[in-house]
Amino acid sequence: MKPEKIKGQGAVSNVHNHFIKNRYETSIYQDDYEEVIAKTEIIEVFPKTIVNPVKSPDLPMAYSMNPYQGCEHGCAYCFARPTHEYWGYSAGVDFERKILVKKNAPELLEKFFQKRGYKPESILLSGNTDCYQPVERKLQITRRILQTFLDYRHPVNILTKNALVTRDLDILVQLAEKNLVTVSLSIPTINEELRRKLEPRTSSVNTKLQAIETLSQNGIPVNIMVAPIIPGLNSMEILPTLKTIAEKGAHSFGYTLVRLNDTVEPIFIEWLEEHYPERKKKVLHQIASMHGGKLGEKQVFKRRTGEGNIAEMIHTTFRIGRQKYFTKDKDEIFRLRTDLFDGTKGEQLMLF
């Protein structure tokens, strides 16, 4: 008899880290492994810098920062999974259960702001793994980071899958009053059953929708990332999702097509076999049709948009949804101020 699957787990196994010569395999269904794997291990690391320049020409941000490496949310499709291999871990279960935390991130950010000659540009929090994943409830690193942004009057764009962002409403409201913040909330599906399987430890659909209302009602611009779009799983939800988020107060939306680069591919295939074995062949075939016959795509500009009939149908559906439910100028909404930053902490009286 097959043991019960661990609740809240995304990856089905620890796929091999190709940087490591020796290989080990452990199934999450092993009873003697469950007690260890189901508990999140917090590992403190001590980086010397925290702000990363973004050099990809198809990405709109100049800088990003990540207070955490690895992510408890457990999304099987997560493009960040392979980065865990650089730390010596697996992109599979390890990515969800061995979380590297940077408790000195707020202090490093302050040092970055104090650099001579620094010209402010909005920083994305986070660009890789979620800054509001469950461990943030206890550690509050992201909250301290936001306070630093407020102290220095510096713009910040937040990207998260977790309604925990509303915990910091007091700071967000102050940032919004100065036009220094936007929040992008990731909602790839409004089907709660699919959400529980697709991103098992994120906030529920209803909680995310409530977060849109709360943020919007408090004057905080909210963008929704309807991403990634996975044909055969959530591609049929596009218009209902856009209608719902517009009604809840979202100012705009963005989207990307799923791509399964490197070790994300075997992880996602295992996930399909576990949760949707009857759809596996169709879903993988349609993903490949969007990326020239491959499941992944690394080429800039092309990686986010794909190609072929299915990709074009998805783009067309989003265009219809934008015309029907969203009429505001996204660029105008998300143009944050940079002129308030002068490298000093706190409100300063300007002499000249």
mmCIF file of N, CA and C in Angstrom, residues 208-339:
data_model
loop_
_atom_site.group_PDB
_atom_site.id
_atom_site.type_symbol
_atom_site.label_atom_id
_atom_site.label_comp_id
_atom_site.label_asym_id
_atom_site.label_seq_id
_atom_site.Cartn_x
_atom_site.Cartn_y
_atom_site.Cartn_z
ATOM 1 N N LYS A 208 -6.152 35.426 -1.204
ATOM 2 C CA LYS A 208 -5.463 36.301 -2.150
ATOM 3 C C LYS A 208 -6.400 37.375 -2.689
ATOM 4 N N LEU A 209 -7.629 36.968 -3.009
ATOM 5 C CA LEU A 209 -8.596 37.938 -3.534
ATOM 6 C C LEU A 209 -8.933 38.992 -2.484
ATOM 7 N N GLN A 210 -9.014 38.569 -1.237
ATOM 8 C CA GLN A 210 -9.243 39.527 -0.154
ATOM 9 C C GLN A 210 -8.066 40.490 -0.020
ATOM 10 N N ALA A 211 -6.861 39.973 -0.263
ATOM 11 C CA ALA A 211 -5.670 40.822 -0.188
ATOM 12 C C ALA A 211 -5.705 41.908 -1.263
ATOM 13 N N ILE A 212 -6.191 41.558 -2.466
ATOM 14 C CA ILE A 212 -6.325 42.570 -3.520
ATOM 15 C C ILE A 212 -7.217 43.704 -3.037
ATOM 16 N N GLU A 213 -8.358 43.352 -2.461
ATOM 17 C CA GLU A 213 -9.306 44.359 -1.971
ATOM 18 C C GLU A 213 -8.667 45.233 -0.893
ATOM 19 N N THR A 214 -8.011 44.575 0.061
ATOM 20 C CA THR A 214 -7.410 45.307 1.179
ATOM 21 C C THR A 214 -6.354 46.290 0.701
ATOM 22 N N LEU A 215 -5.465 45.827 -0.150
ATOM 23 C CA LEU A 215 -4.401 46.694 -0.648
ATOM 24 C C LEU A 215 -4.965 47.840 -1.475
ATOM 25 N N SER A 216 -5.872 47.514 -2.381
ATOM 26 C CA SER A 216 -6.450 48.523 -3.260
ATOM 27 C C SER A 216 -7.225 49.578 -2.481
ATOM 28 N N GLN A 217 -8.003 49.142 -1.503
ATOM 29 C CA GLN A 217 -8.795 50.068 -0.697
ATOM 30 C C GLN A 217 -7.924 51.000 0.142
ATOM 31 N N ASN A 218 -6.669 50.590 0.353
ATOM 32 C CA ASN A 218 -5.749 51.419 1.128
ATOM 33 C C ASN A 218 -4.793 52.220 0.242
ATOM 34 N N GLY A 219 -5.151 52.322 -1.038
ATOM 35 C CA GLY A 219 -4.394 53.177 -1.937
ATOM 36 C C GLY A 219 -3.088 52.608 -2.446
ATOM 37 N N ILE A 220 -2.925 51.299 -2.341
ATOM 38 C CA ILE A 220 -1.695 50.644 -2.797
ATOM 39 C C ILE A 220 -1.950 50.031 -4.168
ATOM 40 N N PRO A 221 -1.255 50.456 -5.217
ATOM 41 C CA PRO A 221 -1.477 49.904 -6.551
ATOM 42 C C PRO A 221 -1.185 48.402 -6.585
ATOM 43 N N VAL A 222 -2.132 47.629 -7.132
ATOM 44 C CA VAL A 222 -2.009 46.175 -7.153
ATOM 45 C C VAL A 222 -1.996 45.671 -8.590
ATOM 46 N N ASN A 223 -0.930 44.972 -8.927
ATOM 47 C CA ASN A 223 -0.815 44.291 -10.209
ATOM 48 C C ASN A 223 -0.934 42.794 -9.944
ATOM 49 N N ILE A 224 -1.599 42.063 -10.835
ATOM 50 C CA ILE A 224 -1.732 40.620 -10.669
ATOM 51 C C ILE A 224 -0.920 39.918 -11.748
ATOM 52 N N MET A 225 -0.070 38.997 -11.312
ATOM 53 C CA MET A 225 0.646 38.148 -12.250
ATOM 54 C C MET A 225 -0.158 36.856 -12.423
ATOM 55 N N VAL A 226 -0.833 36.738 -13.560
ATOM 56 C CA VAL A 226 -1.581 35.520 -13.876
ATOM 57 C C VAL A 226 -0.560 34.584 -14.532
ATOM 58 N N ALA A 227 0.258 33.978 -13.690
ATOM 59 C CA ALA A 227 1.437 33.293 -14.224
ATOM 60 C C ALA A 227 1.893 32.162 -13.301
ATOM 61 N N PRO A 228 2.427 31.125 -13.930
ATOM 62 C CA PRO A 228 2.524 30.954 -15.377
ATOM 63 C C PRO A 228 1.244 30.348 -15.944
ATOM 64 N N ILE A 229 1.033 30.572 -17.225
ATOM 65 C CA ILE A 229 -0.079 29.916 -17.903
ATOM 66 C C ILE A 229 0.398 28.547 -18.379
ATOM 67 N N ILE A 230 -0.288 27.514 -17.920
ATOM 68 C CA ILE A 230 0.050 26.130 -18.261
ATOM 69 C C ILE A 230 -1.090 25.559 -19.089
ATOM 70 N N PRO A 231 -0.892 25.380 -20.394
ATOM 71 C CA PRO A 231 -1.986 24.864 -21.233
ATOM 72 C C PRO A 231 -2.467 23.516 -20.731
ATOM 73 N N GLY A 232 -3.789 23.369 -20.705
ATOM 74 C CA GLY A 232 -4.367 22.126 -20.226
ATOM 75 C C GLY A 232 -4.612 22.091 -18.736
ATOM 76 N N LEU A 233 -4.123 23.120 -18.004
ATOM 77 C CA LEU A 233 -4.351 23.179 -16.557
ATOM 78 C C LEU A 233 -5.072 24.464 -16.154
ATOM 79 N N ASN A 234 -4.491 25.623 -16.475
ATOM 80 C CA ASN A 234 -5.150 26.874 -16.091
ATOM 81 C C ASN A 234 -5.415 27.807 -17.269
ATOM 82 N N SER A 235 -5.090 27.367 -18.478
ATOM 83 C CA SER A 235 -5.269 28.231 -19.656
ATOM 84 C C SER A 235 -6.727 28.547 -19.935
ATOM 85 N N MET A 236 -7.634 27.690 -19.488
ATOM 86 C CA MET A 236 -9.059 27.930 -19.709
ATOM 87 C C MET A 236 -9.654 28.918 -18.702
ATOM 88 N N GLU A 237 -8.877 29.355 -17.744
ATOM 89 C CA GLU A 237 -9.361 30.260 -16.694
ATOM 90 C C GLU A 237 -9.043 31.728 -16.961
ATOM 91 N N ILE A 238 -8.386 32.042 -18.040
ATOM 92 C CA ILE A 238 -7.842 33.386 -18.221
ATOM 93 C C ILE A 238 -8.905 34.471 -18.078
ATOM 94 N N LEU A 239 -9.964 34.408 -18.851
ATOM 95 C CA LEU A 239 -10.983 35.461 -18.799
ATOM 96 C C LEU A 239 -11.702 35.516 -17.446
ATOM 97 N N PRO A 240 -12.122 34.370 -16.870
ATOM 98 C CA PRO A 240 -12.723 34.439 -15.534
ATOM 99 C C PRO A 240 -11.779 35.024 -14.490
ATOM 100 N N THR A 241 -10.496 34.712 -14.603
ATOM 101 C CA THR A 241 -9.532 35.250 -13.642
ATOM 102 C C THR A 241 -9.406 36.761 -13.791
ATOM 103 N N LEU A 242 -9.297 37.246 -15.025
ATOM 104 C CA LEU A 242 -9.174 38.689 -15.245
ATOM 105 C C LEU A 242 -10.417 39.431 -14.765
ATOM 106 N N LYS A 243 -11.580 38.865 -14.999
ATOM 107 C CA LYS A 243 -12.825 39.480 -14.541
ATOM 108 C C LYS A 243 -12.846 39.570 -13.009
ATOM 109 N N THR A 244 -12.441 38.491 -12.368
ATOM 110 C CA THR A 244 -12.474 38.434 -10.909
ATOM 111 C C THR A 244 -11.508 39.425 -10.282
ATOM 112 N N ILE A 245 -10.278 39.475 -10.772
ATOM 113 C CA ILE A 245 -9.295 40.368 -10.157
ATOM 114 C C ILE A 245 -9.627 41.829 -10.430
ATOM 115 N N ALA A 246 -10.236 42.111 -11.573
ATOM 116 C CA ALA A 246 -10.656 43.484 -11.865
ATOM 117 C C ALA A 246 -11.744 43.914 -10.890
ATOM 118 N N GLU A 247 -12.691 43.021 -10.616
ATOM 119 C CA GLU A 247 -13.779 43.324 -9.683
ATOM 120 C C GLU A 247 -13.259 43.529 -8.257
ATOM 121 N N LYS A 248 -12.151 42.878 -7.925
ATOM 122 C CA LYS A 248 -11.580 43.004 -6.579
ATOM 123 C C LYS A 248 -10.720 44.253 -6.419
ATOM 124 N N GLY A 249 -10.415 44.944 -7.538
ATOM 125 C CA GLY A 249 -9.695 46.198 -7.434
ATOM 126 C C GLY A 249 -8.294 46.209 -7.997
ATOM 127 N N ALA A 250 -7.880 45.153 -8.681
ATOM 128 C CA ALA A 250 -6.546 45.142 -9.286
ATOM 129 C C ALA A 250 -6.436 46.240 -10.331
ATOM 130 N N HIS A 251 -5.309 46.921 -10.379
ATOM 131 C CA HIS A 251 -5.106 48.004 -11.331
ATOM 132 C C HIS A 251 -4.666 47.492 -12.694
ATOM 133 N N SER A 252 -3.948 46.360 -12.723
ATOM 134 C CA SER A 252 -3.402 45.851 -13.972
ATOM 135 C C SER A 252 -3.013 44.392 -13.786
ATOM 136 N N PHE A 253 -2.506 43.785 -14.849
ATOM 137 C CA PHE A 253 -2.059 42.396 -14.754
ATOM 138 C C PHE A 253 -0.906 42.161 -15.715
ATOM 139 N N GLY A 254 -0.192 41.083 -15.465
ATOM 140 C CA GLY A 254 0.843 40.594 -16.370
ATOM 141 C C GLY A 254 0.725 39.084 -16.437
ATOM 142 N N TYR A 255 1.450 38.468 -17.343
ATOM 143 C CA TYR A 255 1.402 37.004 -17.438
ATOM 144 C C TYR A 255 2.640 36.499 -18.159
ATOM 145 N N THR A 256 2.952 35.238 -17.950
ATOM 146 C CA THR A 256 4.020 34.555 -18.673
ATOM 147 C C THR A 256 3.541 33.146 -19.006
ATOM 148 N N LEU A 257 4.208 32.528 -19.955
ATOM 149 C CA LEU A 257 3.921 31.136 -20.299
ATOM 150 C C LEU A 257 4.885 30.229 -19.545
ATOM 151 N N VAL A 258 4.406 29.084 -19.126
ATOM 152 C CA VAL A 258 5.258 28.163 -18.382
ATOM 153 C C VAL A 258 6.422 27.695 -19.241
ATOM 154 N N ARG A 259 7.570 27.565 -18.604
ATOM 155 C CA ARG A 259 8.731 26.966 -19.263
ATOM 156 C C ARG A 259 9.445 26.102 -18.225
ATOM 157 N N LEU A 260 9.895 24.940 -18.651
ATOM 158 C CA LEU A 260 10.466 23.968 -17.724
ATOM 159 C C LEU A 260 11.958 23.811 -17.997
ATOM 160 N N ASN A 261 12.732 24.778 -17.539
ATOM 161 C CA ASN A 261 14.171 24.756 -17.794
ATOM 162 C C ASN A 261 14.908 23.863 -16.805
ATOM 163 N N ASP A 262 15.918 23.183 -17.285
ATOM 164 C CA ASP A 262 16.847 22.419 -16.451
ATOM 165 C C ASP A 262 16.100 21.425 -15.552
ATOM 166 N N THR A 263 16.383 21.445 -14.237
ATOM 167 C CA THR A 263 15.790 20.454 -13.334
ATOM 168 C C THR A 263 14.323 20.723 -13.016
ATOM 169 N N VAL A 264 13.781 21.826 -13.483
ATOM 170 C CA VAL A 264 12.337 22.044 -13.312
ATOM 171 C C VAL A 264 11.561 21.007 -14.127
ATOM 172 N N GLU A 265 12.129 20.593 -15.247
ATOM 173 C CA GLU A 265 11.436 19.644 -16.122
ATOM 174 C C GLU A 265 11.103 18.322 -15.429
ATOM 175 N N PRO A 266 12.078 17.588 -14.859
ATOM 176 C CA PRO A 266 11.713 16.326 -14.213
ATOM 177 C C PRO A 266 10.811 16.508 -13.001
ATOM 178 N N ILE A 267 10.972 17.632 -12.287
ATOM 179 C CA ILE A 267 10.126 17.893 -11.119
ATOM 180 C C ILE A 267 8.676 18.074 -11.541
ATOM 181 N N PHE A 268 8.455 18.861 -12.589
ATOM 182 C CA PHE A 268 7.089 19.114 -13.042
ATOM 183 C C PHE A 268 6.474 17.855 -13.647
ATOM 184 N N ILE A 269 7.269 17.069 -14.370
ATOM 185 C CA ILE A 269 6.751 15.822 -14.951
ATOM 186 C C ILE A 269 6.314 14.868 -13.840
ATOM 187 N N GLU A 270 7.113 14.750 -12.786
ATOM 188 C CA GLU A 270 6.725 13.912 -11.645
ATOM 189 C C GLU A 270 5.449 14.426 -10.996
ATOM 190 N N TRP A 271 5.343 15.758 -10.913
ATOM 191 C CA TRP A 271 4.141 16.363 -10.323
ATOM 192 C C TRP A 271 2.906 16.017 -11.150
ATOM 193 N N LEU A 272 3.006 16.108 -12.464
ATOM 194 C CA LEU A 272 1.897 15.734 -13.348
ATOM 195 C C LEU A 272 1.518 14.272 -13.163
ATOM 196 N N GLU A 273 2.516 13.409 -13.079
ATOM 197 C CA GLU A 273 2.248 11.979 -12.894
ATOM 198 C C GLU A 273 1.518 11.718 -11.590
ATOM 199 N N GLU A 274 1.811 12.514 -10.579
ATOM 200 C CA GLU A 274 1.169 12.340 -9.273
ATOM 201 C C GLU A 274 -0.254 12.889 -9.257
ATOM 202 N N HIS A 275 -0.463 14.072 -9.834
ATOM 203 C CA HIS A 275 -1.741 14.755 -9.675
ATOM 204 C C HIS A 275 -2.663 14.669 -10.894
ATOM 205 N N TYR A 276 -2.093 14.663 -12.092
ATOM 206 C CA TYR A 276 -2.914 14.647 -13.306
ATOM 207 C C TYR A 276 -2.347 13.672 -14.330
ATOM 208 N N PRO A 277 -2.250 12.404 -13.974
ATOM 209 C CA PRO A 277 -1.647 11.433 -14.915
ATOM 210 C C PRO A 277 -2.405 11.334 -16.232
ATOM 211 N N GLU A 278 -3.718 11.540 -16.186
ATOM 212 C CA GLU A 278 -4.515 11.448 -17.402
ATOM 213 C C GLU A 278 -4.294 12.628 -18.339
ATOM 214 N N ARG A 279 -3.778 13.727 -17.810
ATOM 215 C CA ARG A 279 -3.520 14.922 -18.631
ATOM 216 C C ARG A 279 -2.046 15.069 -19.013
ATOM 217 N N LYS A 280 -1.192 14.270 -18.425
ATOM 218 C CA LYS A 280 0.253 14.451 -18.564
ATOM 219 C C LYS A 280 0.685 14.597 -20.025
ATOM 220 N N LYS A 281 0.326 13.663 -20.857
ATOM 221 C CA LYS A 281 0.788 13.667 -22.244
ATOM 222 C C LYS A 281 0.317 14.914 -22.975
ATOM 223 N N LYS A 282 -0.937 15.282 -22.788
ATOM 224 C CA LYS A 282 -1.489 16.456 -23.463
ATOM 225 C C LYS A 282 -0.825 17.736 -22.995
ATOM 226 N N VAL A 283 -0.672 17.884 -21.676
ATOM 227 C CA VAL A 283 -0.073 19.105 -21.125
ATOM 228 C C VAL A 283 1.361 19.277 -21.612
ATOM 229 N N LEU A 284 2.164 18.231 -21.534
ATOM 230 C CA LEU A 284 3.558 18.317 -21.964
ATOM 231 C C LEU A 284 3.667 18.596 -23.463
ATOM 232 N N HIS A 285 2.787 17.986 -24.243
ATOM 233 C CA HIS A 285 2.795 18.227 -25.693
ATOM 234 C C HIS A 285 2.490 19.691 -25.999
ATOM 235 N N GLN A 286 1.528 20.255 -25.299
ATOM 236 C CA GLN A 286 1.152 21.647 -25.555
ATOM 237 C C GLN A 286 2.225 22.617 -25.065
ATOM 238 N N ILE A 287 2.876 22.298 -23.944
ATOM 239 C CA ILE A 287 3.993 23.141 -23.486
ATOM 240 C C ILE A 287 5.099 23.139 -24.529
ATOM 241 N N ALA A 288 5.439 21.934 -25.037
ATOM 242 C CA ALA A 288 6.501 21.812 -26.041
ATOM 243 C C ALA A 288 6.146 22.570 -27.319
ATOM 244 N N SER A 289 4.871 22.604 -27.656
ATOM 245 C CA SER A 289 4.458 23.300 -28.878
ATOM 246 C C SER A 289 4.684 24.799 -28.782
ATOM 247 N N MET A 290 4.785 25.330 -27.551
ATOM 248 C CA MET A 290 5.005 26.763 -27.363
ATOM 249 C C MET A 290 6.483 27.131 -27.372
ATOM 250 N N HIS A 291 7.360 26.108 -27.314
ATOM 251 C CA HIS A 291 8.792 26.371 -27.209
ATOM 252 C C HIS A 291 9.597 25.595 -28.244
ATOM 253 N N GLY A 292 9.072 25.531 -29.454
ATOM 254 C CA GLY A 292 9.812 24.907 -30.547
ATOM 255 C C GLY A 292 10.098 23.437 -30.346
ATOM 256 N N GLY A 293 9.187 22.733 -29.673
ATOM 257 C CA GLY A 293 9.353 21.302 -29.454
ATOM 258 C C GLY A 293 10.066 20.939 -28.169
ATOM 259 N N LYS A 294 10.504 21.948 -27.414
ATOM 260 C CA LYS A 294 11.172 21.709 -26.133
ATOM 261 C C LYS A 294 10.250 22.137 -24.992
ATOM 262 N N LEU A 295 10.527 21.605 -23.806
ATOM 263 C CA LEU A 295 9.731 21.984 -22.642
ATOM 264 C C LEU A 295 10.253 23.267 -21.994
ATOM 265 N N GLY A 296 11.484 23.628 -22.307
ATOM 266 C CA GLY A 296 12.072 24.830 -21.735
ATOM 267 C C GLY A 296 12.473 25.827 -22.802
ATOM 268 N N GLU A 297 12.774 27.032 -22.364
ATOM 269 C CA GLU A 297 13.207 28.094 -23.278
ATOM 270 C C GLU A 297 14.006 29.112 -22.483
ATOM 271 N N LYS A 298 15.234 29.381 -22.916
ATOM 272 C CA LYS A 298 16.100 30.331 -22.211
ATOM 273 C C LYS A 298 16.378 31.597 -23.017
ATOM 274 N N GLN A 299 16.005 31.609 -24.252
ATOM 275 C CA GLN A 299 16.287 32.764 -25.103
ATOM 276 C C GLN A 299 15.487 33.969 -24.635
ATOM 277 N N VAL A 300 16.179 35.099 -24.412
ATOM 278 C CA VAL A 300 15.507 36.294 -23.918
ATOM 279 C C VAL A 300 14.432 36.748 -24.907
ATOM 280 N N PHE A 301 13.440 37.429 -24.381
ATOM 281 C CA PHE A 301 12.258 37.884 -25.103
ATOM 282 C C PHE A 301 11.369 36.693 -25.494
ATOM 283 N N LYS A 302 11.934 35.681 -26.088
ATOM 284 C CA LYS A 302 11.156 34.525 -26.529
ATOM 285 C C LYS A 302 10.693 33.660 -25.360
ATOM 286 N N ARG A 303 11.475 33.628 -24.269
ATOM 287 C CA ARG A 303 11.175 32.729 -23.153
ATOM 288 C C ARG A 303 9.868 33.064 -22.443
ATOM 289 N N ARG A 304 9.471 34.328 -22.483
ATOM 290 C CA ARG A 304 8.254 34.733 -21.788
ATOM 291 C C ARG A 304 7.013 34.678 -22.665
ATOM 292 N N THR A 305 7.204 34.630 -23.977
ATOM 293 C CA THR A 305 6.062 34.718 -24.888
ATOM 294 C C THR A 305 5.784 33.457 -25.686
ATOM 295 N N GLY A 306 6.815 32.642 -25.933
ATOM 296 C CA GLY A 306 6.596 31.410 -26.670
ATOM 297 C C GLY A 306 6.292 31.633 -28.139
ATOM 298 N N GLU A 307 5.818 30.566 -28.779
ATOM 299 C CA GLU A 307 5.501 30.619 -30.201
ATOM 300 C C GLU A 307 4.440 29.576 -30.506
ATOM 301 N N GLY A 308 3.903 29.612 -31.710
ATOM 302 C CA GLY A 308 2.943 28.605 -32.135
ATOM 303 C C GLY A 308 1.496 28.973 -31.852
ATOM 304 N N ASN A 309 0.590 28.094 -32.291
ATOM 305 C CA ASN A 309 -0.848 28.367 -32.214
ATOM 306 C C ASN A 309 -1.362 28.495 -30.781
ATOM 307 N N ILE A 310 -0.926 27.610 -29.899
ATOM 308 C CA ILE A 310 -1.421 27.645 -28.524
ATOM 309 C C ILE A 310 -0.962 28.918 -27.824
ATOM 310 N N ALA A 311 0.297 29.277 -28.020
ATOM 311 C CA ALA A 311 0.802 30.520 -27.431
ATOM 312 C C ALA A 311 0.019 31.725 -27.956
ATOM 313 N N GLU A 312 -0.262 31.749 -29.252
ATOM 314 C CA GLU A 312 -0.998 32.865 -29.830
ATOM 315 C C GLU A 312 -2.431 32.923 -29.301
ATOM 316 N N MET A 313 -3.065 31.772 -29.109
ATOM 317 C CA MET A 313 -4.417 31.760 -28.530
ATOM 318 C C MET A 313 -4.412 32.348 -27.121
ATOM 319 N N ILE A 314 -3.377 32.037 -26.358
ATOM 320 C CA ILE A 314 -3.261 32.574 -25.008
ATOM 321 C C ILE A 314 -3.082 34.093 -25.061
ATOM 322 N N HIS A 315 -2.198 34.565 -25.937
ATOM 323 C CA HIS A 315 -1.977 36.011 -26.067
ATOM 324 C C HIS A 315 -3.262 36.719 -26.501
ATOM 325 N N THR A 316 -3.993 36.120 -27.426
ATOM 326 C CA THR A 316 -5.241 36.717 -27.903
ATOM 327 C C THR A 316 -6.269 36.813 -26.782
ATOM 328 N N THR A 317 -6.355 35.771 -25.989
ATOM 329 C CA THR A 317 -7.307 35.767 -24.868
ATOM 330 C C THR A 317 -6.987 36.868 -23.870
ATOM 331 N N PHE A 318 -5.697 37.061 -23.595
ATOM 332 C CA PHE A 318 -5.311 38.133 -22.673
ATOM 333 C C PHE A 318 -5.593 39.509 -23.274
ATOM 334 N N ARG A 319 -5.405 39.658 -24.570
ATOM 335 C CA ARG A 319 -5.716 40.945 -25.208
ATOM 336 C C ARG A 319 -7.210 41.257 -25.075
ATOM 337 N N ILE A 320 -8.036 40.245 -25.273
ATOM 338 C CA ILE A 320 -9.484 40.435 -25.126
ATOM 339 C C ILE A 320 -9.815 40.815 -23.690
ATOM 340 N N GLY A 321 -9.190 40.117 -22.740
ATOM 341 C CA GLY A 321 -9.444 40.406 -21.332
ATOM 342 C C GLY A 321 -9.005 41.803 -20.932
ATOM 343 N N ARG A 322 -7.880 42.251 -21.490
ATOM 344 C CA ARG A 322 -7.407 43.596 -21.176
ATOM 345 C C ARG A 322 -8.388 44.654 -21.694
ATOM 346 N N GLN A 323 -8.859 44.477 -22.914
ATOM 347 C CA GLN A 323 -9.804 45.420 -23.497
ATOM 348 C C GLN A 323 -11.136 45.419 -22.743
ATOM 349 N N LYS A 324 -11.504 44.269 -22.222
ATOM 350 C CA LYS A 324 -12.809 44.120 -21.585
ATOM 351 C C LYS A 324 -12.820 44.568 -20.124
ATOM 352 N N TYR A 325 -11.730 44.286 -19.397
ATOM 353 C CA TYR A 325 -11.742 44.501 -17.952
ATOM 354 C C TYR A 325 -10.739 45.528 -17.448
ATOM 355 N N PHE A 326 -9.731 45.893 -18.259
ATOM 356 C CA PHE A 326 -8.695 46.815 -17.801
ATOM 357 C C PHE A 326 -8.485 47.910 -18.840
ATOM 358 N N THR A 327 -8.673 49.148 -18.419
ATOM 359 C CA THR A 327 -8.551 50.269 -19.354
ATOM 360 C C THR A 327 -7.526 51.304 -18.895
ATOM 361 N N LYS A 328 -6.995 51.134 -17.691
ATOM 362 C CA LYS A 328 -6.062 52.130 -17.164
ATOM 363 C C LYS A 328 -4.686 51.970 -17.787
ATOM 364 N N ASP A 329 -3.921 53.034 -17.742
ATOM 365 C CA ASP A 329 -2.552 53.044 -18.271
ATOM 366 C C ASP A 329 -1.626 52.442 -17.218
ATOM 367 N N LYS A 330 -1.178 51.213 -17.471
ATOM 368 C CA LYS A 330 -0.334 50.515 -16.506
ATOM 369 C C LYS A 330 0.954 51.277 -16.218
ATOM 370 N N ASP A 331 1.601 51.823 -17.250
ATOM 371 C CA ASP A 331 2.855 52.537 -17.058
ATOM 372 C C ASP A 331 2.686 53.736 -16.131
ATOM 373 N N GLU A 332 1.546 54.410 -16.271
ATOM 374 C CA GLU A 332 1.293 55.574 -15.435
ATOM 375 C C GLU A 332 1.078 55.160 -13.983
ATOM 376 N N ILE A 333 0.364 54.051 -13.776
ATOM 377 C CA ILE A 333 0.073 53.573 -12.431
ATOM 378 C C ILE A 333 1.347 53.183 -11.689
ATOM 379 N N PHE A 334 2.275 52.556 -12.399
ATOM 380 C CA PHE A 334 3.446 51.997 -11.743
ATOM 381 C C PHE A 334 4.707 52.842 -11.914
ATOM 382 N N ARG A 335 4.561 54.113 -12.248
ATOM 383 C CA ARG A 335 5.717 54.995 -12.337
ATOM 384 C C ARG A 335 5.970 55.578 -10.951
ATOM 385 N N LEU A 336 6.916 54.982 -10.240
ATOM 386 C CA LEU A 336 7.185 55.383 -8.865
ATOM 387 C C LEU A 336 8.173 56.541 -8.804
ATOM 388 N N ARG A 337 8.150 57.261 -7.707
ATOM 389 C CA ARG A 337 9.021 58.411 -7.543
ATOM 390 C C ARG A 337 10.434 57.977 -7.146
ATOM 391 N N THR A 338 11.407 58.667 -7.655
ATOM 392 C CA THR A 338 12.795 58.469 -7.248
ATOM 393 C C THR A 338 13.406 59.750 -6.692
ATOM 394 N N ASP A 339 12.705 60.869 -6.854
ATOM 395 C CA ASP A 339 13.268 62.167 -6.476
ATOM 396 C C ASP A 339 13.286 62.406 -4.969
#
